[in-house]
């Protein structure tokens, strides 16, 4: 399992995460939800060592990720960022092949090349394989970054808003693929999500973050209540269940307590974990 123990992080003394603990089991999907600035991206970046926490530990199958050699860590945890940092031009094929880097000693083996080609085909991107990354749409880039993580072939996969640039069909396609990865290939998935309806539909567990702390966690029906959504987002919402799915229907904005200029905004007293 991927275990986050009492994690804290600050940016130059300004606290962003405090006392976050959670586990991600293989074969399950955990969604991180919460308003902009709640700390979702920061939490994912701490887990994959882009950021160094000021407190707490992250264990992957019992091993502290911050003490693992980077190559070893890359065999255990994959990460799909929201966007790709601008680099020199590479093709789609080269970008997906880069996912095999932890396994490549000197040059890619025929197996690395074959896996890369297969993943690109399976994700219906065969026609883009030789195209430069800087000539893709935002949604296509997002799919390529997911393909790169699939090539990395890790037991745990972290995704930062994997559907934010995708159209409706591709949102469903990608989330079904992610769900199958967990259920069929027994991967542990943690993903930051903005769309509450999609996160309710595709998650086993939802963790609601508020101002860097866990506000509540549980099954989608436990977490997606009108009370929680009002407290966290300042939005009145109606919650319905139809065809086995939870539907969150936002009605209107309501008053939300103002945040102080620095430090954590006030958390409601009834923080449930
Ligand atoms: P979320 O992903 O939930 O929208 P983030 O993790 O991106 O939230 O941000 C959490 C908080 O950290 C926000 O208040 C944000 O302004 C702040 N923050 C994010 N990146 C930086 C940075 N590089 N330097 C300083 N503060 C940052």
PDB file of N, CA, C and O and ligand atoms in Angstrom, residues 11 16 34-43 82 160-161 194, ligand 1:
ATOM      1  N   UNK A  11       5.311  26.448   1.938  1.00  0.00           N
ATOM      2  CA  UNK A  11       6.047  27.211   0.927  1.00  0.00           C
ATOM      3  C   UNK A  11       6.635  28.421   1.639  1.00  0.00           C
ATOM      4  O   UNK A  11       5.889  29.325   2.028  1.00  0.00           O
ATOM      5  N   UNK A  16       0.939  24.824   3.907  1.00  0.00           N
ATOM      6  CA  UNK A  16       0.058  24.445   2.796  1.00  0.00           C
ATOM      7  C   UNK A  16      -0.584  23.083   3.056  1.00  0.00           C
ATOM      8  O   UNK A  16      -1.723  22.846   2.684  1.00  0.00           O
ATOM      9  N   UNK A  34     -11.422  19.163  -3.456  1.00  0.00           N
ATOM     10  CA  UNK A  34     -11.301  20.346  -2.598  1.00  0.00           C
ATOM     11  C   UNK A  34     -11.136  21.555  -3.484  1.00  0.00           C
ATOM     12  O   UNK A  34     -10.737  21.420  -4.641  1.00  0.00           O
ATOM     13  N   UNK A  35     -11.421  22.721  -2.957  1.00  0.00           N
ATOM     14  CA  UNK A  35     -11.379  23.921  -3.800  1.00  0.00           C
ATOM     15  C   UNK A  35      -9.964  24.258  -4.268  1.00  0.00           C
ATOM     16  O   UNK A  35      -8.983  23.681  -3.772  1.00  0.00           O
ATOM     17  N   UNK A  36      -9.868  25.185  -5.201  1.00  0.00           N
ATOM     18  CA  UNK A  36      -8.558  25.658  -5.646  1.00  0.00           C
ATOM     19  C   UNK A  36      -7.732  26.083  -4.437  1.00  0.00           C
ATOM     20  O   UNK A  36      -8.238  26.747  -3.536  1.00  0.00           O
ATOM     21  N   UNK A  37      -6.484  25.677  -4.438  1.00  0.00           N
ATOM     22  CA  UNK A  37      -5.597  26.082  -3.355  1.00  0.00           C
ATOM     23  C   UNK A  37      -5.687  25.205  -2.121  1.00  0.00           C
ATOM     24  O   UNK A  37      -5.016  25.464  -1.122  1.00  0.00           O
ATOM     25  N   UNK A  38      -6.501  24.141  -2.155  1.00  0.00           N
ATOM     26  CA  UNK A  38      -6.659  23.283  -0.970  1.00  0.00           C
ATOM     27  C   UNK A  38      -5.379  22.489  -0.667  1.00  0.00           C
ATOM     28  O   UNK A  38      -5.171  22.049   0.463  1.00  0.00           O
ATOM     29  N   UNK A  39      -4.543  22.272  -1.690  1.00  0.00           N
ATOM     30  CA  UNK A  39      -3.291  21.542  -1.463  1.00  0.00           C
ATOM     31  C   UNK A  39      -3.204  20.225  -2.217  1.00  0.00           C
ATOM     32  O   UNK A  39      -2.280  19.434  -1.975  1.00  0.00           O
ATOM     33  N   UNK A  40      -4.099  19.988  -3.156  1.00  0.00           N
ATOM     34  CA  UNK A  40      -4.137  18.686  -3.859  1.00  0.00           C
ATOM     35  C   UNK A  40      -2.844  18.448  -4.661  1.00  0.00           C
ATOM     36  O   UNK A  40      -2.208  17.401  -4.519  1.00  0.00           O
ATOM     37  N   UNK A  41      -2.477  19.431  -5.487  1.00  0.00           N
ATOM     38  CA  UNK A  41      -1.264  19.274  -6.303  1.00  0.00           C
ATOM     39  C   UNK A  41      -0.030  19.171  -5.413  1.00  0.00           C
ATOM     40  O   UNK A  41       0.863  18.354  -5.653  1.00  0.00           O
ATOM     41  N   UNK A  42       0.005  19.987  -4.371  1.00  0.00           N
ATOM     42  CA  UNK A  42       1.157  19.965  -3.455  1.00  0.00           C
ATOM     43  C   UNK A  42       1.301  18.580  -2.826  1.00  0.00           C
ATOM     44  O   UNK A  42       2.416  18.059  -2.716  1.00  0.00           O
ATOM     45  N   UNK A  43       0.189  17.989  -2.436  1.00  0.00           N
ATOM     46  CA  UNK A  43       0.248  16.653  -1.832  1.00  0.00           C
ATOM     47  C   UNK A  43       0.819  15.638  -2.832  1.00  0.00           C
ATOM     48  O   UNK A  43       1.719  14.854  -2.496  1.00  0.00           O
ATOM     49  N   UNK A  82      -0.435  17.917 -14.532  1.00  0.00           N
ATOM     50  CA  UNK A  82      -1.518  18.557 -15.303  1.00  0.00           C
ATOM     51  C   UNK A  82      -1.053  18.929 -16.691  1.00  0.00           C
ATOM     52  O   UNK A  82      -1.811  18.892 -17.643  1.00  0.00           O
ATOM     53  N   UNK A 160      -2.816  14.197 -11.649  1.00  0.00           N
ATOM     54  CA  UNK A 160      -3.270  15.526 -11.258  1.00  0.00           C
ATOM     55  C   UNK A 160      -4.293  16.024 -12.269  1.00  0.00           C
ATOM     56  O   UNK A 160      -3.937  16.430 -13.368  1.00  0.00           O
ATOM     57  N   UNK A 161      -5.537  15.965 -11.892  1.00  0.00           N
ATOM     58  CA  UNK A 161      -6.650  16.372 -12.761  1.00  0.00           C
ATOM     59  C   UNK A 161      -6.529  15.772 -14.158  1.00  0.00           C
ATOM     60  O   UNK A 161      -6.347  16.494 -15.149  1.00  0.00           O
ATOM     61  N   UNK A 194     -11.350  17.874 -10.094  1.00  0.00           N
ATOM     62  CA  UNK A 194     -12.218  19.031  -9.876  1.00  0.00           C
ATOM     63  C   UNK A 194     -13.684  18.658 -10.060  1.00  0.00           C
ATOM     64  O   UNK A 194     -14.554  19.190  -9.389  1.00  0.00           O
TER      65      UNK A 194
HETATM   66  P1  LIG B   1      -4.769  22.755  -5.383  1.00  0.00           P
HETATM   67  O1  LIG B   1      -4.032  21.751  -6.200  1.00  0.00           O
HETATM   68  O2  LIG B   1      -5.686  22.140  -4.376  1.00  0.00           O
HETATM   69  O3  LIG B   1      -5.463  23.802  -6.202  1.00  0.00           O
HETATM   70  P2  LIG B   1      -2.111  23.660  -4.680  1.00  0.00           P
HETATM   71  O4  LIG B   1      -1.462  22.486  -4.050  1.00  0.00           O
HETATM   72  O5  LIG B   1      -1.769  23.970  -6.094  1.00  0.00           O
HETATM   73  O6  LIG B   1      -3.692  23.533  -4.504  1.00  0.00           O
HETATM   74  O7  LIG B   1      -1.787  24.952  -3.830  1.00  0.00           O
HETATM   75  C1  LIG B   1      -1.916  24.956  -2.414  1.00  0.00           C
HETATM   76  C2  LIG B   1      -1.490  26.323  -1.900  1.00  0.00           C
HETATM   77  O8  LIG B   1      -0.095  26.482  -2.142  1.00  0.00           O
HETATM   78  C3  LIG B   1      -2.182  27.493  -2.565  1.00  0.00           C
HETATM   79  O9  LIG B   1      -2.440  28.467  -1.572  1.00  0.00           O
HETATM   80  C4  LIG B   1      -1.168  27.999  -3.543  1.00  0.00           C
HETATM   81  O10 LIG B   1      -1.314  29.379  -3.772  1.00  0.00           O
HETATM   82  C5  LIG B   1       0.139  27.691  -2.851  1.00  0.00           C
HETATM   83  N1  LIG B   1       1.233  27.448  -3.801  1.00  0.00           N
HETATM   84  C6  LIG B   1       1.226  26.550  -4.819  1.00  0.00           C
HETATM   85  N2  LIG B   1       2.415  26.572  -5.475  1.00  0.00           N
HETATM   86  C7  LIG B   1       3.172  27.505  -4.859  1.00  0.00           C
HETATM   87  C8  LIG B   1       4.499  28.003  -5.057  1.00  0.00           C
HETATM   88  N3  LIG B   1       5.293  27.514  -6.023  1.00  0.00           N
HETATM   89  N4  LIG B   1       4.950  28.952  -4.221  1.00  0.00           N
HETATM   90  C9  LIG B   1       4.186  29.434  -3.223  1.00  0.00           C
HETATM   91  N5  LIG B   1       2.924  29.008  -2.965  1.00  0.00           N
HETATM   92  C10 LIG B   1       2.418  28.064  -3.776  1.00  0.00           C
END
